[in-house]
Amino acid sequence: MWRAFTARRIAAAAAYGGGGITALGGITFGLVVMEARLARKIIQATPNADPPVADGLYGESLDGSPLSLVMIGDSTAAGLGVHDPEETPAALLASGLSAIADRPVRLTNVARPGSRSHALPEQVGQALQVRPDMAVIMIGANDVTGRVPAAESVRHLADAVGRLRASGCHVVVGTCPDLGSVKPLMQPLKWIARRASRQLAAAQTIAVVEHGGRSVSLGDLLGHEFAADPRSMFSEDRYHPSARGYAAASAAVLPSMAHALGLEPDMPDPLLGEGVLPVYLAAAEAAEVSGTEVSGASVAGRDRGPRGRWATLLRRRSVPDITPAAPDVA
C-alpha cells in the first residue's frame, strides 16, 4: 500500500510539473545554485569535441530493404563523450537491430548536444524526412539542469511521439537518466538531481505510453552502475557516458525496439511481478527499477480502466551483448 501511495504521488507530481529543483527556496536554493555552478565548471573543464558521425547503412550484406532508424534528442542520443562512431549508442542500436531483424538498417541521427525538450519539434521534422520505421528518443537531462518544469518538458515529448506515431513510425524513449550519479555533484544537489530526474522520467513514461510509444527506464539501470564504477562508465568530462556506459544503455533499449517492430514477442514474467497496471503506477515503478519497459495495454478490450490508461510493465532479467559493427556509409 505504501509503495502504491508513493508511486501515485511521484507520478502525479511529475505529470503536473511539481517538485524537483523548482521547489526550493531561501538558503537551500542558494546553496544548490552555488554547487551547480561548481559542478558545471568541473564538467566544462574537460571539453568534448563534436560527437562522432555514425550515420550510414548497417548490415549492407544482408537481404531485404533497409529499416530506417532515427536517433532524436540530446548529447546522449548524439553520442557525446566517445571518439569512435562505432561506440555511439546510435551505431550500437543500428548494428544490434540489423542483427535481430536480419536485414540492413539505415541510421540517421538528428540529435544535438545541449538540446532540451523544446528542440524536439525541429528534430522530429528532420527525422520525418527519411520516413523512419523506428525512432529512439533520449532527452531530459538538460531540462532538469535547466530547471524546466516537467509539464513543459513532457508536452514537447508527447507531441513528438504523437507526430512520429501518426506517420507509422514506432517510438522507443529512453527516459531521463539519473543525474544523481554524476560524479562532480555534491549533496544536497545530488539528492535533488536524483529526485528531479526520477520525477521527469515518470512523467515522460506517462506521456510516451499515452501517445502510443514505449519507454525504457535508464536512470535506475545506469545509476547504480555509474555510481559503483564512475571511472569506466563516465567519459573524460565525468558527465557523459563512456563507451561502456553507452553500451549498457543501448543494451537496455534494444529489446524494446525489437518488440515494437514485432521481431520478438513481449513475454512478461509473472515471477518478476510484471503485468498490467494503471499507467501512473507503471511509470513510477519504472522510474525506480532497472531497465523497465512500459508500453500500452488493454484489459477486456479496453485501453483505459477506472484509474486511467492501462500499461504493461516488463522487467529484463538480463540485457543482450551488443557488438559494435562499422557502417557502410552511403
C-alpha positions as a printed NumPy array, in Angstrom:
array([[  0.   ,   0.   ,   0.   ],
       [  2.815,   2.422,   0.876],
       [  4.572,   1.743,  -2.442],
       [  1.34 ,   2.363,  -4.349],
       [  0.84 ,   5.65 ,  -2.492],
       [  4.414,   6.7  ,  -3.233],
       [  4.03 ,   5.78 ,  -6.896],
       [  0.868,   7.859,  -7.212],
       [  2.496,  10.855,  -5.511],
       [  5.68 ,  10.752,  -7.595],
       [  3.927,  10.247, -10.911],
       [  1.285,  12.864, -10.189],
       [  3.888,  15.428,  -9.154],
       [  5.885,  14.728, -12.27 ],
       [  2.919,  14.845, -14.611],
       [  1.893,  18.267, -13.351],
       [  5.357,  19.737, -13.028],
       [  5.616,  19.733,  -9.237],
       [  8.671,  19.094,  -7.094],
       [ 12.2  ,  18.837,  -8.353],
       [ 14.706,  21.634,  -8.499],
       [ 11.985,  24.259,  -8.88 ],
       [ 10.562,  23.521,  -5.388],
       [ 13.376,  25.075,  -3.388],
       [ 13.717,  28.379,  -1.642],
       [ 15.867,  30.584,   0.555],
       [ 19.23 ,  29.384,   1.802],
       [ 18.78 ,  25.863,   0.373],
       [ 18.223,  27.226,  -3.111],
       [ 21.276,  29.477,  -2.856],
       [ 23.438,  26.545,  -1.769],
       [ 22.206,  24.419,  -4.646],
       [ 22.915,  27.184,  -7.174],
       [ 26.479,  27.514,  -5.89 ],
       [ 27.038,  23.754,  -6.06 ],
       [ 25.524,  23.588,  -9.542],
       [ 27.887,  26.295, -10.788],
       [ 30.862,  24.464,  -9.298],
       [ 29.802,  21.172, -10.881],
       [ 29.343,  22.868, -14.248],
       [ 32.866,  24.348, -14.059],
       [ 34.322,  20.908, -13.302],
       [ 32.422,  19.311, -16.202],
       [ 33.319,  22.051, -18.67 ],
       [ 36.995,  21.938, -17.655],
       [ 37.371,  18.892, -19.9  ],
       [ 35.641,  19.945, -23.112],
       [ 34.392,  17.415, -25.638],
       [ 34.685,  17.719, -29.374],
       [ 31.625,  17.22 , -31.54 ],
       [ 30.172,  13.711, -31.271],
       [ 31.348,  11.287, -33.974],
       [ 29.08 ,  10.839, -37.001],
       [ 27.723,   7.312, -37.233],
       [ 25.098,   7.787, -39.957],
       [ 25.106,   5.173, -42.679],
       [ 23.953,   1.714, -43.675],
       [ 24.471,  -1.165, -41.246],
       [ 24.305,  -4.789, -42.402],
       [ 24.633,  -3.966, -46.09 ],
       [ 25.4  ,  -7.61 , -46.921],
       [ 22.024,  -8.739, -45.578],
       [ 18.993,  -9.254, -47.795],
       [ 15.886,  -7.131, -47.691],
       [ 15.081,  -3.453, -47.875],
       [ 16.709,  -1.367, -45.126],
       [ 14.853,  -0.4  , -41.999],
       [ 15.072,   3.325, -41.319],
       [ 16.239,   4.177, -37.786],
       [ 16.449,   7.742, -36.453],
       [ 18.035,   8.966, -33.222],
       [ 16.486,  12.05 , -31.642],
       [ 17.381,  14.008, -28.529],
       [ 20.337,  15.453, -26.656],
       [ 24.051,  14.718, -26.254],
       [ 23.345,  11.189, -25.025],
       [ 21.492,  10.321, -28.216],
       [ 24.189,  12.098, -30.232],
       [ 26.971,  10.066, -28.567],
       [ 28.957,  12.885, -26.992],
       [ 31.829,  11.581, -24.87 ],
       [ 33.216,   8.9  , -27.196],
       [ 35.559,   9.315, -30.145],
       [ 34.76 ,   6.313, -32.348],
       [ 31.465,   6.266, -34.316],
       [ 31.098,   2.568, -33.502],
       [ 30.889,   3.419, -29.783],
       [ 27.894,   5.753, -30.08 ],
       [ 24.504,   4.464, -28.947],
       [ 23.127,   5.097, -32.43 ],
       [ 25.687,   2.77 , -34.018],
       [ 25.223,   0.149, -31.329],
       [ 21.458,   0.183, -31.785],
       [ 21.658,   0.153, -35.579],
       [ 24.034,  -2.812, -35.661],
       [ 22.052,  -4.643, -32.988],
       [ 18.74 ,  -4.072, -34.754],
       [ 20.228,  -5.226, -38.046],
       [ 21.379,  -8.47 , -36.448],
       [ 17.981,  -9.135, -34.852],
       [ 15.98 ,  -8.239, -37.963],
       [ 18.451,  -9.968, -40.301],
       [ 18.205,  -7.047, -42.705],
       [ 20.032,  -3.76 , -43.295],
       [ 19.371,  -0.707, -41.151],
       [ 19.903,   2.844, -42.365],
       [ 20.788,   5.161, -39.493],
       [ 20.058,   8.891, -39.371],
       [ 20.976,  10.839, -36.245],
       [ 19.38 ,  14.271, -35.788],
       [ 20.156,  14.569, -32.056],
       [ 22.138,  17.599, -30.914],
       [ 24.207,  18.106, -27.735],
       [ 22.67 ,  20.542, -25.299],
       [ 19.134,  20.015, -26.555],
       [ 16.183,  20.385, -24.236],
       [ 12.744,  19.014, -24.975],
       [ 11.715,  22.198, -26.776],
       [ 14.129,  21.173, -29.565],
       [ 12.082,  18.053, -30.342],
       [  9.659,  19.638, -32.854],
       [ 12.515,  20.652, -35.169],
       [ 14.331,  17.335, -34.767],
       [ 11.174,  15.345, -35.458],
       [ 10.608,  17.4  , -38.59 ],
       [ 14.09 ,  16.433, -39.797],
       [ 13.544,  12.796, -38.831],
       [ 10.271,  12.504, -40.737],
       [ 12.059,  13.422, -43.952],
       [ 13.705,   9.981, -44.03 ],
       [ 10.423,   8.134, -43.34 ],
       [ 11.629,   6.257, -40.271],
       [ 10.395,   2.821, -39.255],
       [ 11.823,   3.267, -35.76 ],
       [ 12.729,   6.316, -33.712],
       [ 14.7  ,   6.312, -30.47 ],
       [ 14.459,   9.433, -28.319],
       [ 16.785,  10.238, -25.425],
       [ 16.003,  13.553, -23.753],
       [ 15.516,  15.168, -20.371],
       [ 18.847,  15.721, -18.618],
       [ 19.192,  19.287, -19.86 ],
       [ 15.596,  20.014, -18.866],
       [ 16.445,  19.017, -15.288],
       [ 19.662,  21.042, -15.132],
       [ 17.892,  23.967, -16.807],
       [ 15.052,  23.797, -14.247],
       [ 12.434,  23.366, -16.973],
       [  9.072,  22.378, -15.444],
       [  8.255,  18.712, -16.049],
       [  4.862,  19.636, -17.527],
       [  6.557,  21.745, -20.22 ],
       [  9.113,  19.048, -20.995],
       [  6.601,  16.252, -21.375],
       [  4.314,  18.374, -23.529],
       [  7.044,  18.605, -26.166],
       [  7.83 ,  14.906, -25.811],
       [  4.164,  13.93 , -26.128],
       [  3.817,  15.984, -29.306],
       [  6.983,  14.395, -30.723],
       [  5.809,  10.853, -30.033],
       [  2.374,  11.655, -31.434],
       [  3.776,  13.035, -34.694],
       [  6.075,  10.065, -35.187],
       [  3.351,   7.536, -34.434],
       [  0.956,   9.316, -36.808],
       [  3.492,   8.73 , -39.595],
       [  3.567,   4.998, -38.85 ],
       [  6.912,   5.125, -37.042],
       [  7.465,   3.053, -33.901],
       [  8.91 ,   5.005, -30.963],
       [ 11.059,   3.977, -28.009],
       [ 12.044,   6.622, -25.456],
       [ 14.955,   6.235, -23.067],
       [ 13.712,   8.299, -20.14 ],
       [ 15.721,  10.893, -18.221],
       [ 18.904,   9.392, -16.724],
       [ 19.757,   9.52 , -13.045],
       [ 21.672,  12.779, -12.71 ],
       [ 22.345,  11.971,  -9.086],
       [ 25.089,   9.618, -10.266],
       [ 27.102,  12.409, -11.898],
       [ 30.477,  12.493, -10.151],
       [ 31.006,  16.28 ,  -9.663],
       [ 27.656,  16.716,  -7.892],
       [ 27.657,  17.001,  -4.092],
       [ 24.89 ,  16.803,  -1.518],
       [ 22.245,  18.14 ,  -1.372],
       [ 22.422,  18.756,  -5.115],
       [ 22.983,  15.045,  -5.778],
       [ 19.769,  14.109,  -3.946],
       [ 17.79 ,  16.893,  -5.602],
       [ 19.063,  15.92 ,  -9.055],
       [ 18.115,  12.279,  -8.468],
       [ 14.626,  13.206,  -7.29 ],
       [ 14.026,  15.599, -10.189],
       [ 15.362,  13.067, -12.693],
       [ 13.029,  10.341, -11.475],
       [ 10.026,  12.63 , -11.431],
       [ 10.688,  13.695, -15.006],
       [ 11.255,  10.077, -16.066],
       [  7.881,   9.107, -14.585],
       [  6.15 ,  11.971, -16.374],
       [  7.884,  11.075, -19.642],
       [  6.687,   7.489, -19.349],
       [  3.083,   8.577, -18.92 ],
       [  3.295,  10.872, -21.957],
       [  5.015,   8.276, -24.14 ],
       [  2.538,   5.483, -23.374],
       [ -0.465,   7.791, -23.755],
       [  0.712,   8.613, -27.285],
       [  1.469,   5.077, -28.42 ],
       [  5.194,   4.708, -27.724],
       [  7.28 ,   2.6  , -25.367],
       [  9.528,   3.892, -22.629],
       [ 12.632,   2.327, -21.113],
       [ 13.969,   3.442, -17.746],
       [ 17.65 ,   4.341, -17.987],
       [ 18.013,   6.165, -14.68 ],
       [ 17.922,   3.302, -12.225],
       [ 19.612,   0.835, -14.557],
       [ 22.618,   3.034, -15.172],
       [ 22.586,   4.922, -11.885],
       [ 23.892,   2.037,  -9.795],
       [ 26.473,   1.01 , -12.395],
       [ 27.694,   4.568, -12.911],
       [ 27.862,   5.261,  -9.182],
       [ 29.701,   1.996,  -8.499],
       [ 32.235,   2.369, -11.307],
       [ 32.334,   6.016, -12.447],
       [ 35.833,   5.806, -13.938],
       [ 34.789,   3.328, -16.62 ],
       [ 31.12 ,   4.328, -17.038],
       [ 31.72 ,   8.064, -17.499],
       [ 33.713,   9.742, -20.245],
       [ 36.577,  12.18 , -19.667],
       [ 34.254,  15.026, -18.683],
       [ 32.742,  12.897, -15.858],
       [ 29.254,  13.791, -17.085],
       [ 28.578,  11.983, -20.363],
       [ 28.731,   8.183, -20.612],
       [ 31.845,   6.373, -21.795],
       [ 31.778,   3.672, -24.474],
       [ 30.944,   1.154, -21.762],
       [ 28.192,   3.376, -20.412],
       [ 26.618,   3.812, -23.843],
       [ 26.778,   0.056, -24.418],
       [ 24.852,  -0.535, -21.189],
       [ 22.163,   1.989, -22.156],
       [ 21.874,   0.602, -25.688],
       [ 21.536,  -2.946, -24.399],
       [ 18.567,  -1.837, -22.305],
       [ 16.821,  -0.09 , -25.217],
       [ 17.402,  -2.652, -27.992],
       [ 14.92 ,  -5.319, -26.792],
       [ 12.123,  -2.741, -26.719],
       [ 12.935,  -1.758, -30.299],
       [ 12.732,  -5.405, -31.36 ],
       [  9.405,  -5.865, -29.574],
       [  7.94 ,  -2.697, -31.07 ],
       [  8.781,  -3.941, -34.574],
       [  7.359,  -7.392, -33.874],
       [ 10.744,  -9.073, -34.146],
       [ 10.478, -10.564, -30.654],
       [  7.364, -11.246, -28.55 ],
       [  6.524,  -9.382, -25.375],
       [  6.711, -12.032, -22.673],
       [  6.099, -10.702, -19.148],
       [  7.407, -12.946, -16.394],
       [  4.846, -13.201, -13.553],
       [  7.609, -14.319, -11.181],
       [  9.16 , -10.879, -11.512],
       [  5.903,  -9.101, -10.714],
       [  5.319,  -7.829, -14.237],
       [  1.852,  -7.307, -15.594],
       [ -0.788,  -4.744, -16.459],
       [ -1.096,  -1.663, -14.239],
       [ -2.567,   1.833, -14.465],
       [ -0.007,   3.882, -16.34 ],
       [  0.76 ,   6.193, -13.409],
       [  1.757,   3.213, -11.261],
       [  3.78 ,   1.658, -14.072],
       [  5.532,   4.988, -14.662],
       [  6.572,   5.405, -11.041],
       [  7.714,   1.777, -10.81 ],
       [  9.766,   2.148, -13.996],
       [ 11.483,   5.284, -12.704],
       [ 12.924,   3.241,  -9.835],
       [ 13.507,  -0.236, -11.328],
       [ 16.405,  -1.191, -13.585],
       [ 15.775,  -1.483, -17.322],
       [ 11.992,  -1.444, -17.097],
       [  9.93 ,  -1.073, -20.245],
       [  6.43 ,   0.393, -20.193],
       [  4.011,   0.124, -23.117],
       [  0.29 ,   0.469, -23.659],
       [ -2.058,  -2.422, -22.878],
       [ -5.729,  -3.324, -22.914],
       [ -7.915,  -5.219, -20.472],
       [-11.12 ,  -6.863, -21.707],
       [-10.745,  -4.901, -24.932],
       [-10.444,  -1.547, -23.18 ],
       [ -7.377,   0.713, -23.192],
       [ -8.494,   2.501, -20.041],
       [ -9.769,   1.442, -16.665],
       [-11.205,   3.288, -13.66 ],
       [ -7.708,   4.664, -12.828],
       [ -6.663,   5.674, -16.341],
       [ -4.655,   4.193, -19.215],
       [ -3.574,   0.564, -18.875],
       [  0.126,  -0.181, -19.301],
       [  2.31 ,  -3.284, -19.379],
       [  5.384,  -3.374, -17.163],
       [  8.285,  -5.507, -18.436],
       [ 11.466,  -6.091, -16.473],
       [ 14.507,  -7.624, -18.115],
       [ 16.355, -10.432, -16.389],
       [ 19.408,  -9.508, -18.46 ],
       [ 20.352,  -7.341, -21.407],
       [ 21.938,  -8.6  , -24.611],
       [ 25.553,  -8.163, -25.539],
       [ 25.904,  -5.636, -28.332],
       [ 28.918,  -5.949, -30.565],
       [ 29.689,  -2.749, -32.477],
       [ 29.806,  -3.012, -36.248],
       [ 31.085,  -0.333, -38.582],
       [ 28.546,   1.015, -41.07 ],
       [ 28.907,   1.096, -44.827],
       [ 28.486,   4.833, -45.17 ],
       [ 26.338,   5.71 , -48.133]])
